[in-house]
mmCIF file of C-alpha atoms in Angstrom:
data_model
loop_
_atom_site.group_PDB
_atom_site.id
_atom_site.type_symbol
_atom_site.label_atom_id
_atom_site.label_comp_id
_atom_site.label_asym_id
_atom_site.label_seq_id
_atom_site.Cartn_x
_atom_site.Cartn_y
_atom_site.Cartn_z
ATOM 1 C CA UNK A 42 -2.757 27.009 -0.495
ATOM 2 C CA UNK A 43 -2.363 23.997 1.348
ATOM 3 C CA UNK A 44 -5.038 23.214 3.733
ATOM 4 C CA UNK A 45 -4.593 21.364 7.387
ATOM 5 C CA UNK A 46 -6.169 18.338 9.247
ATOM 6 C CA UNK A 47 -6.951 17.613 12.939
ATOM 7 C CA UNK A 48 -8.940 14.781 14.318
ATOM 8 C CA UNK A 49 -9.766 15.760 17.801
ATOM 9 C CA UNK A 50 -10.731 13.003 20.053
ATOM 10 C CA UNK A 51 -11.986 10.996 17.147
ATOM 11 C CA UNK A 52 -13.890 7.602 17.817
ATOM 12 C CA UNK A 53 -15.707 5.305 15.031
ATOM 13 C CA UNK A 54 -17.942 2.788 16.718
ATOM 14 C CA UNK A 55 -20.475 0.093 14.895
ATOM 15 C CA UNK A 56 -22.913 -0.473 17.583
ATOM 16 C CA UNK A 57 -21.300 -2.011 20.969
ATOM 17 C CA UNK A 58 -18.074 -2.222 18.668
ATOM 18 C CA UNK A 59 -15.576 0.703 19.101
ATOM 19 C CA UNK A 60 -13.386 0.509 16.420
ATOM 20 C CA UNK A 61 -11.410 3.866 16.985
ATOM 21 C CA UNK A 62 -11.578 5.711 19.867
ATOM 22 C CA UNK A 63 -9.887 8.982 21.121
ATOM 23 C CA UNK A 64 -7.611 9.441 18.191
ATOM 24 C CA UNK A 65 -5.851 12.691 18.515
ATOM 25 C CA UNK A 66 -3.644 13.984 15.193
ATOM 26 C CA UNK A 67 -2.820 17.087 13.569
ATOM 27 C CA UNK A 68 -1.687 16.953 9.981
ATOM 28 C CA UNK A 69 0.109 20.458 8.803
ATOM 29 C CA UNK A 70 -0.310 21.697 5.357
ATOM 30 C CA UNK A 71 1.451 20.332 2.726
ATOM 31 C CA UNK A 72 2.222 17.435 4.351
ATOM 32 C CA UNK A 73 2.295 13.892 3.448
ATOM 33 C CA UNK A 74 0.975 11.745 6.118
ATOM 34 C CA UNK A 75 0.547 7.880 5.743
ATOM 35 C CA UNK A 76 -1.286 6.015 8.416
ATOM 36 C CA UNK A 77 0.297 2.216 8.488
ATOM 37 C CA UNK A 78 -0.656 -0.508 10.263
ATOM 38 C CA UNK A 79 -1.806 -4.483 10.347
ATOM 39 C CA UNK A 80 -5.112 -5.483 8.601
ATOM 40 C CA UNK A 81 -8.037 -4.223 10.653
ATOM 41 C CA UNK A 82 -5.802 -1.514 12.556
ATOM 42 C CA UNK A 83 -8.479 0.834 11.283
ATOM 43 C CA UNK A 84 -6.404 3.043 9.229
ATOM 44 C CA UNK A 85 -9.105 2.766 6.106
ATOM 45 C CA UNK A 86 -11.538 3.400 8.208
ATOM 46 C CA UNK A 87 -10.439 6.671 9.291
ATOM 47 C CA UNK A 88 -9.728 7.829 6.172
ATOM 48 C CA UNK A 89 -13.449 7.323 5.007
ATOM 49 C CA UNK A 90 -14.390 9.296 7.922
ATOM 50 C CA UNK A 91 -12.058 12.274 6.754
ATOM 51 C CA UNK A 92 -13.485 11.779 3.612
ATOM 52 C CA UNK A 93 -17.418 11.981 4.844
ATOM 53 C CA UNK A 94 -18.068 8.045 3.687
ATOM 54 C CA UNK A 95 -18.155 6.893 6.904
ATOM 55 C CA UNK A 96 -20.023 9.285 10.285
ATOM 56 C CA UNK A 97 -17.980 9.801 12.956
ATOM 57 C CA UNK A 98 -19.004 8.679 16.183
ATOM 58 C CA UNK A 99 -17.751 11.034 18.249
ATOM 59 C CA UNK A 100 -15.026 13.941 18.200
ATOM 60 C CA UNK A 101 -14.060 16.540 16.059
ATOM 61 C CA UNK A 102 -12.666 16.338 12.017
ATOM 62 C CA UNK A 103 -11.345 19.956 11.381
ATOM 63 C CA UNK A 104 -10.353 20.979 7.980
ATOM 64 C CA UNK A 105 -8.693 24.602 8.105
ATOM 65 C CA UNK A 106 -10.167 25.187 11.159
ATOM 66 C CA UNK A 107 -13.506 24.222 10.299
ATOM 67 C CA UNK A 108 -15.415 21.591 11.599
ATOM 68 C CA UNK A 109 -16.598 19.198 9.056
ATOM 69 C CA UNK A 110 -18.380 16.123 10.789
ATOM 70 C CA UNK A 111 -21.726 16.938 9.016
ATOM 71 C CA UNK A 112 -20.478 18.446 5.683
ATOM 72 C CA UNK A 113 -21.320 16.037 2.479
ATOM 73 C CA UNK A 114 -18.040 14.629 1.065
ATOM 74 C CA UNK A 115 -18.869 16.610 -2.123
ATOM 75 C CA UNK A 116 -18.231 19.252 0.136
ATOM 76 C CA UNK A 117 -14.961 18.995 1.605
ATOM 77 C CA UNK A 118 -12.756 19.604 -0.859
ATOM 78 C CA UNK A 119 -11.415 16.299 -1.100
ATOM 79 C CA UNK A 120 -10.640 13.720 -3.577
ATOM 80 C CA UNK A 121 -9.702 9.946 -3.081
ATOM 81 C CA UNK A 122 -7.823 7.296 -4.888
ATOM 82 C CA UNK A 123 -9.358 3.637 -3.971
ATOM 83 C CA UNK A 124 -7.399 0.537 -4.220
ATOM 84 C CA UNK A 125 -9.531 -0.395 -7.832
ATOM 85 C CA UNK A 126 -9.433 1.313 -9.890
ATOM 86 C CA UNK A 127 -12.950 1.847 -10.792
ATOM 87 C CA UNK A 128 -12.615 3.447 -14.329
ATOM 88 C CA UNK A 129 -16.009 3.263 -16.333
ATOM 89 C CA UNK A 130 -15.281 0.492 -19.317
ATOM 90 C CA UNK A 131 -17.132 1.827 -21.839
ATOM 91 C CA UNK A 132 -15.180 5.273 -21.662
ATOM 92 C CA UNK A 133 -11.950 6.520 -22.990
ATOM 93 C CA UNK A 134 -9.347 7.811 -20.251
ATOM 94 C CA UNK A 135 -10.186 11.633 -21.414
ATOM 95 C CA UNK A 136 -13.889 10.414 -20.831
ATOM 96 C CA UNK A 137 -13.376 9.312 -17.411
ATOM 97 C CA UNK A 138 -11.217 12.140 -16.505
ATOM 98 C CA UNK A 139 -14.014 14.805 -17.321
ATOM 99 C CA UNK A 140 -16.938 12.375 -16.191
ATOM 100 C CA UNK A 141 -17.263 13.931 -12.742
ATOM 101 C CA UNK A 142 -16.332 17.413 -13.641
ATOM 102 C CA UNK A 143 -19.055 17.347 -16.509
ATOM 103 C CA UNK A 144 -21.711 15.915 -14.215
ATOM 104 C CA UNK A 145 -20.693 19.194 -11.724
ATOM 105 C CA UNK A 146 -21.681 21.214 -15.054
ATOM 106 C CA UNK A 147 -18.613 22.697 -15.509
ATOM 107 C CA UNK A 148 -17.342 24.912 -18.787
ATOM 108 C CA UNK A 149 -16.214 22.478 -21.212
ATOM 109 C CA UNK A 150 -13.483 24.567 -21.751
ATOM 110 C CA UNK A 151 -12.434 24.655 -17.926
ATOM 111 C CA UNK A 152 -12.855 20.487 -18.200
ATOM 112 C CA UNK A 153 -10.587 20.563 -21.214
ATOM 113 C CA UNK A 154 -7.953 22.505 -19.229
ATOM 114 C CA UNK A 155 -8.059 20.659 -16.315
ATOM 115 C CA UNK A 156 -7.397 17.116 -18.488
ATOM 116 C CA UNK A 157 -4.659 18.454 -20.142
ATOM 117 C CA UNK A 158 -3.082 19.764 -16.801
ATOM 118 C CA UNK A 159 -3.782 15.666 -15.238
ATOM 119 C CA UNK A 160 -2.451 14.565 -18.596
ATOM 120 C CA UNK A 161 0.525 16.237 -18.830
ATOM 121 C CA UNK A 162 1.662 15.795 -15.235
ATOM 122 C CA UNK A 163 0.706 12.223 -15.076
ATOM 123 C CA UNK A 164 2.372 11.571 -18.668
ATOM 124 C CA UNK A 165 -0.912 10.057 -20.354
ATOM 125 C CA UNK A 166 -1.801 12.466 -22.871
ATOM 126 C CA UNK A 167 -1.269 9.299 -25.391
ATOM 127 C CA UNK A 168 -3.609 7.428 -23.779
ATOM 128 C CA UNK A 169 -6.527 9.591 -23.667
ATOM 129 C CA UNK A 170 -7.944 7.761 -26.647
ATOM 130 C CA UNK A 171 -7.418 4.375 -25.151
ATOM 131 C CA UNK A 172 -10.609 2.219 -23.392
ATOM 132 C CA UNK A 173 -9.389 0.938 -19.655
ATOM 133 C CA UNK A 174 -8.756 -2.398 -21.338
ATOM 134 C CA UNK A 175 -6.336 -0.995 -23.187
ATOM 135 C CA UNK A 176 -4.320 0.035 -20.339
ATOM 136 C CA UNK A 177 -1.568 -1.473 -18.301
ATOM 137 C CA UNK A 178 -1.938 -1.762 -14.576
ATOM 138 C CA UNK A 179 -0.045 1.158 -13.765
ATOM 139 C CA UNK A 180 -1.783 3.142 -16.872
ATOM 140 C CA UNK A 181 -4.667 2.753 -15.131
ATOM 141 C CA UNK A 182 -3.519 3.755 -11.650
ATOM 142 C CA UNK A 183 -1.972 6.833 -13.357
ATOM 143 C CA UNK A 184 -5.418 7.493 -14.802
ATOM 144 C CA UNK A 185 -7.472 7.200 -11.095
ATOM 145 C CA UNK A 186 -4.879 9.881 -9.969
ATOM 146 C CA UNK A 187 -5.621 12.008 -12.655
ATOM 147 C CA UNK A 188 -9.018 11.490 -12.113
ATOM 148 C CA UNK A 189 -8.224 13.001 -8.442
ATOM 149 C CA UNK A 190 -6.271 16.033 -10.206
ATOM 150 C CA UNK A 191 -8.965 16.896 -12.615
ATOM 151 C CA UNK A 192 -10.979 17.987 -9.298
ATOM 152 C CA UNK A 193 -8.281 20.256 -7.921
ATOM 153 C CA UNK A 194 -8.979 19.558 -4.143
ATOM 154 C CA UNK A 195 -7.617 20.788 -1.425
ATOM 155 C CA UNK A 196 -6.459 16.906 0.163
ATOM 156 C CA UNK A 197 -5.925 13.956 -1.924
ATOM 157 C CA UNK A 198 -6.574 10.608 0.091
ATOM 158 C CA UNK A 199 -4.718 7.181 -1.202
ATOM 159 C CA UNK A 200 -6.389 3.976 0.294
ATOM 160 C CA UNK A 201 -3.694 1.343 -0.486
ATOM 161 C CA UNK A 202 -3.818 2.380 -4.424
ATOM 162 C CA UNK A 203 -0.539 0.448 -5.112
ATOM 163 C CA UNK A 204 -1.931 -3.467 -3.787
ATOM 164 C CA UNK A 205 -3.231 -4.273 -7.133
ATOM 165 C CA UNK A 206 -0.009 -3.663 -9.069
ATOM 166 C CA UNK A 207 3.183 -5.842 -9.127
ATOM 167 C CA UNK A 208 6.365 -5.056 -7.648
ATOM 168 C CA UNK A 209 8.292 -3.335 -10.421
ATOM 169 C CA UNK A 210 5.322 -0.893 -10.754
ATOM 170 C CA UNK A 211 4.572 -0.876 -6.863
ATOM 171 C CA UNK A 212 8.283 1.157 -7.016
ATOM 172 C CA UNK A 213 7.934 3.148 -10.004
ATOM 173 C CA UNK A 214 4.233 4.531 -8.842
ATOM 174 C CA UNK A 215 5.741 5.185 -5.521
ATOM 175 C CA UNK A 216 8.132 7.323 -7.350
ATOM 176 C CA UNK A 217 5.278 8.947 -9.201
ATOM 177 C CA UNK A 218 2.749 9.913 -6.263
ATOM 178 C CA UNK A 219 6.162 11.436 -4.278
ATOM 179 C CA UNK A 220 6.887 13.588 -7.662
ATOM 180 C CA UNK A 221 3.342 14.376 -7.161
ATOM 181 C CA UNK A 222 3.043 15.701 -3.994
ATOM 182 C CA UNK A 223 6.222 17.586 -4.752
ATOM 183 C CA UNK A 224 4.775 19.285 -7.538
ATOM 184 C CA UNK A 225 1.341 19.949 -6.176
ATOM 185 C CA UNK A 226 2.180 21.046 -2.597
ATOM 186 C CA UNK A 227 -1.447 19.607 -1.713
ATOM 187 C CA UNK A 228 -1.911 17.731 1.590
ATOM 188 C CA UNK A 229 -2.030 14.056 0.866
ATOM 189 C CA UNK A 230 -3.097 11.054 3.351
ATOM 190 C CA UNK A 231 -2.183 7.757 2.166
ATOM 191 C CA UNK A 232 -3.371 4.758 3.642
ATOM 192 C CA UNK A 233 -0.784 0.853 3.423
ATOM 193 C CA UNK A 234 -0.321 -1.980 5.569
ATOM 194 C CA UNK A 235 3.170 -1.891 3.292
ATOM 195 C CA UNK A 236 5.928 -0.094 6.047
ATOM 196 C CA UNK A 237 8.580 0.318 2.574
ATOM 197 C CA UNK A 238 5.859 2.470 0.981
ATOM 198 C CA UNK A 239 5.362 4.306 4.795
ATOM 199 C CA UNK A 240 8.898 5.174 5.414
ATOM 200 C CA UNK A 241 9.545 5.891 1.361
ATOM 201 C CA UNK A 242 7.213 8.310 0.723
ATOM 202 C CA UNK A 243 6.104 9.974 4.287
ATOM 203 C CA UNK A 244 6.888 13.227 5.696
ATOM 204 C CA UNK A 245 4.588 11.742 9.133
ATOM 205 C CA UNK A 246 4.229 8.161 9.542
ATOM 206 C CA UNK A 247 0.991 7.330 11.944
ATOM 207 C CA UNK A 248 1.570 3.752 13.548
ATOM 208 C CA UNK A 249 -1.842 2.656 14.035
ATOM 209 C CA UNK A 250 -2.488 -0.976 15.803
ATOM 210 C CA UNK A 251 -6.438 -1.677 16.847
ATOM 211 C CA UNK A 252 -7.410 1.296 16.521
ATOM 212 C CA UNK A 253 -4.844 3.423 18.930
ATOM 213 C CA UNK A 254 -2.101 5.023 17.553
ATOM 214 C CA UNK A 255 1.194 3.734 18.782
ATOM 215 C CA UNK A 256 3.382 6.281 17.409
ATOM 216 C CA UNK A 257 3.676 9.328 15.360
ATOM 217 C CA UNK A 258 7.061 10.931 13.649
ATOM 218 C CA UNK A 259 9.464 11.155 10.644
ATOM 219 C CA UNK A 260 10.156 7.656 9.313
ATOM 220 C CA UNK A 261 13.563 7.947 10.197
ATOM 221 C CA UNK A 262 12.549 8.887 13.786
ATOM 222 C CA UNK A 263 10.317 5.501 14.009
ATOM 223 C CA UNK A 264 13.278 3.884 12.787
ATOM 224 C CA UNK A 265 15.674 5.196 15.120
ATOM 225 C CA UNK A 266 13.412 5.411 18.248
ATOM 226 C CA UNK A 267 10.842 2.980 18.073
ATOM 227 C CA UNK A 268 8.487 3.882 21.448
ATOM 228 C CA UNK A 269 7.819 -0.045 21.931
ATOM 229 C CA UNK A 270 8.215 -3.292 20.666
ATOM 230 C CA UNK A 271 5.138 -3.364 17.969
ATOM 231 C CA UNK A 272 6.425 -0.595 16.217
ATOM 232 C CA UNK A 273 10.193 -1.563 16.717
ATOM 233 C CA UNK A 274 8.846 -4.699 15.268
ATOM 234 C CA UNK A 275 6.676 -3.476 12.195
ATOM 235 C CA UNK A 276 9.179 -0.552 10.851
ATOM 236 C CA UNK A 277 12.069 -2.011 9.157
ATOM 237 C CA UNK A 278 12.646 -4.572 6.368
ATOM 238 C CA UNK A 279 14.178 -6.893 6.994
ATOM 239 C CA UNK A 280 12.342 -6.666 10.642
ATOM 240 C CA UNK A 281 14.020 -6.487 13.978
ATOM 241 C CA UNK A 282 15.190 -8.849 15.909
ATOM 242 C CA UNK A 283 14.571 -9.426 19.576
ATOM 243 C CA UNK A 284 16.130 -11.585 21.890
ATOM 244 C CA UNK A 285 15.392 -11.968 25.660
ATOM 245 C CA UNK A 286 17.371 -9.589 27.895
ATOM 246 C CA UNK A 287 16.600 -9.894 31.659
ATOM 247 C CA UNK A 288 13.577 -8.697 32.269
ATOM 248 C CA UNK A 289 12.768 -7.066 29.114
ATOM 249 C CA UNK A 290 13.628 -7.465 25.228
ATOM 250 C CA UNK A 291 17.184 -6.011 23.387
ATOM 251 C CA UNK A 292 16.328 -5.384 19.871
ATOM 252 C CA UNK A 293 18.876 -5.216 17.116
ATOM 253 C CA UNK A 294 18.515 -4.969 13.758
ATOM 254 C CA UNK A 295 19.488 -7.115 10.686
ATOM 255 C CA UNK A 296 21.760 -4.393 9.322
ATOM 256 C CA UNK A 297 23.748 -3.710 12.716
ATOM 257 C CA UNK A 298 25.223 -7.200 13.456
ATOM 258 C CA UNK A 299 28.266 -8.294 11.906
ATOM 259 C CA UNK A 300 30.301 -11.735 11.418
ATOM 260 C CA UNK A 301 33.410 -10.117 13.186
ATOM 261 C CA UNK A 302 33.470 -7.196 15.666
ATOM 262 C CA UNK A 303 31.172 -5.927 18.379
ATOM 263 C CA UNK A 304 29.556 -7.440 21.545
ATOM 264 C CA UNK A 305 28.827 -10.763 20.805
ATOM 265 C CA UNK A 306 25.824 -12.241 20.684
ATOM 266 C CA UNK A 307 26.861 -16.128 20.421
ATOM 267 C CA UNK A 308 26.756 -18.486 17.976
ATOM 268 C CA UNK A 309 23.346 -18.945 15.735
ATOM 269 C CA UNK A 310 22.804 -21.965 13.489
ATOM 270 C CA UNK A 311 22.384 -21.093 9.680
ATOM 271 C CA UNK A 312 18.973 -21.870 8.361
ATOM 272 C CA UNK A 313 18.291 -20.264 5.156
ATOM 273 C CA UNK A 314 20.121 -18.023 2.875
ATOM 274 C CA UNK A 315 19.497 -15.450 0.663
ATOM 275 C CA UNK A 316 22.204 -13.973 -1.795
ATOM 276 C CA UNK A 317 20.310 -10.208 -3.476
ATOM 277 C CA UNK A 318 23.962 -9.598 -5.225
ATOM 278 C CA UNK A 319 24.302 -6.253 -3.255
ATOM 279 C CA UNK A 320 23.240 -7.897 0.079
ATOM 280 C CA UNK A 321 22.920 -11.601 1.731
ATOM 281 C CA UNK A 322 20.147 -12.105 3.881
ATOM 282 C CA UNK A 323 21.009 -14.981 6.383
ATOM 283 C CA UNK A 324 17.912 -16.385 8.676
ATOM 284 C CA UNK A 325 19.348 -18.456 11.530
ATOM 285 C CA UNK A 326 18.442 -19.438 15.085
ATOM 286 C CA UNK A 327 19.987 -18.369 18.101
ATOM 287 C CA UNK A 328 20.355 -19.978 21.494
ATOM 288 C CA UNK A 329 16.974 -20.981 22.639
ATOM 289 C CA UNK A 330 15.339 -21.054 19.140
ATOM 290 C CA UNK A 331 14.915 -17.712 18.541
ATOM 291 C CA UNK A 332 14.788 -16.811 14.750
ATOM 292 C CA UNK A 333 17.520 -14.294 13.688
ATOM 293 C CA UNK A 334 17.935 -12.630 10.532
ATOM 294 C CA UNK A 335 21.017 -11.313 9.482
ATOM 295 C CA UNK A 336 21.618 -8.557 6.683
ATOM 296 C CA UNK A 337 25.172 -8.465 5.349
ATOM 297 C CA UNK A 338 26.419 -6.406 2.856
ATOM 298 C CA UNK A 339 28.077 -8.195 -0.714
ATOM 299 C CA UNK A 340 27.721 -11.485 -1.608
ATOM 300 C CA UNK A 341 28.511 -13.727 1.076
ATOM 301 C CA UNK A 342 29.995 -17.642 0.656
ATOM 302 C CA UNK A 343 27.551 -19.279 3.991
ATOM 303 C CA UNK A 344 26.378 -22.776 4.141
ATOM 304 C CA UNK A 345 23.048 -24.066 6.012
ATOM 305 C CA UNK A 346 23.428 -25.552 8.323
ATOM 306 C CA UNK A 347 26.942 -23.979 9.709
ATOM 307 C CA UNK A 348 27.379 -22.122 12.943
ATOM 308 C CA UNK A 349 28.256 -18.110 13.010
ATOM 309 C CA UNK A 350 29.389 -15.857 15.379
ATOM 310 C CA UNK A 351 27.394 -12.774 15.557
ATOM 311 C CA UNK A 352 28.197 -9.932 16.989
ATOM 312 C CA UNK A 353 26.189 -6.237 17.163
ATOM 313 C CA UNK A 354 26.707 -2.580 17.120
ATOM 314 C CA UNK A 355 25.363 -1.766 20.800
ATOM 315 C CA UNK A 356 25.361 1.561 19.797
ATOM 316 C CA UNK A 357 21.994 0.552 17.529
ATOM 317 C CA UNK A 358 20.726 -1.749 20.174
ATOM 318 C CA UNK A 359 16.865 -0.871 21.256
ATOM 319 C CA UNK A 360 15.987 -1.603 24.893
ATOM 320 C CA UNK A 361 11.970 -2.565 25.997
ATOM 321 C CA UNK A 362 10.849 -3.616 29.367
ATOM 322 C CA UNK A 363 8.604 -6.253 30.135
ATOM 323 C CA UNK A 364 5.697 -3.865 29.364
ATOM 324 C CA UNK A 365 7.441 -3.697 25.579
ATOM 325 C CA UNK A 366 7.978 -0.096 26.360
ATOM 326 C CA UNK A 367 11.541 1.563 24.899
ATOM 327 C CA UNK A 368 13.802 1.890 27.699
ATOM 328 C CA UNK A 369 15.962 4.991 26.781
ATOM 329 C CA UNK A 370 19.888 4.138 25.435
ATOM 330 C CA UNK A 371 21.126 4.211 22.227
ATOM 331 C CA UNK A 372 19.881 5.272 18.654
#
């Protein structure tokens, strides 16, 4: 059965440093939460203190309505998935899949069961004989999960696990972890300063930005309603645009502008382009020097240097006031 989270009033502090403080979130069985954010947002850090490697400095972790601030991690029911890897070298991948069950003492027959079950739902089984070295990036991420699975926990936590891997693997493992969660039904929080991974995989997506959260919702629901401009600004790829309006900010995105109808935005001088084959990516500068990107679908013939007229869909347009705080309207 899937098994719930809540941080209630949660603050982290290293001496006079507060690094979180009075973090309120409930995370609902089953689900698959990923807390984004910028380098040093502390998003790691709270999933170490979910995870018992870090204390909490003040507040409540609750795990199925128990309160778990001064349990041992070994206790929690929880396993985790670091960034590295760290598989043993010496050990083949059935080795380091039983390694922490067999140190528990466990029935060798219950560890052989459980490395099949990893095996076969992470595809490995013909790796088992293999050392780490003899493993492809991705074979070895595959093999960290499993070594997550073998435990059968009640949450699995992912701190960035994809960073190490290039970007045709980065998309096939995202595939993997959603099939995953889909077949486990276990409560997973994943941790990635990457918002394609955030709005990819998530069921929640936690905005997190020095330690506050800025926002909490569906992906499409940060991408639709951004509450102000850092998250307008950090959901989306290509990312918004913003151009000065009055007193505040109108935001518009690279896929709702066009080259021929809507309200105009003037004319913006060509600086680089991109051609994807399915898309063109133009970056130009608008009145005033403001950088705009522009995402058009096909293959588009645009020289640098040119002048286009650019219009928008105001029914996407995003409204802040001079706080940066969404002013109601459209989308």
């Amino acid at each position: 059965m899937a098994t719930s989270v809540a941080l209630n009033s949660v603050a982290k502090a290293y001496g006079a440093v507060s690094v979180i403080e009075n973090l309120n979130l409930n995370i609902e069985p089953g689900e698959f939460t990923v807390f984004v954010g910028p380098s040093g947002c502390g998003k790691s850090t709270l999933l170490r203190m979910i995870a018992g490697l870090e204390p909490i400095s003040g507040g409540d972790l609750v795990i199925d309505g128990q309160r778990m601030n001064d349990v041992p991690a070994a206790q929690r029911g929880i396993a985790m998935v670091f960034q590295s890897y760290a598989l043993y070298p010496h050990m083949n991948v059935q080795q380091n899949l039983a390694f922490g069950l067999e140190t528990a003492r466990m029935p060798k027959d219950v560890i052989a069961q459980r490395v099949q079950h990893a095996a076969d739902i992470l595809k490995i089984e013909p790796l088992l004989k293999r050392k780490p070295k003899q493993l492809s990036g991705g074979q070895r991420q595959r093999v960290a999960i499993g070594r997550a699975i073998v435990r059968e926990p009640k949450i699995f936590l992912f701190d960035e696990p994809l960073s190490n891997l290039d970007a045709e693997l980065r998309v096939a493992m995202r595939v993997e972890i959603a099939k995953l969660h889909r077949d486990l039904g276990n409560t997973m929080i994943y941790v990635t300063h990457d918002q394609v991974e955030a709005m990819t995989m998530a069921d929640k997506i936690v905005v997190l930005r020095a330690g506050v959260i800025e926002q909490v919702g569906a992906p499409l629901e940060l991408y639709n309603r951004p509450r102000n401009l850092f998250v307008a600004g950090f959901i989306g790829s290509p990312k918004m645009n913003f151009l000065p309006d009055g007193n505040g900010t109108l935001g518009i995105r690279p896929e709702h502008v066009s080259l021929s109808s809507g309200v105009p935005l003037g004319d913006m001088r060509v600086e680089v382009v991109e051609n994807l084959g399915g898309q063109t990516v133009v970056h130009a500068t608008a009145a005033g020097g403001t950088p705009f990107t522009l995402l058009l679908d096909g293959q588009q013939r645009i020289d640098v240097g040119t002048s286009l007229p650019v219009f928008m869909d105001p029914d996407h347009a995003h409204r802040f006031d001079a706080k940066g705080e969404r002013i109601g309207g459209a989308a």
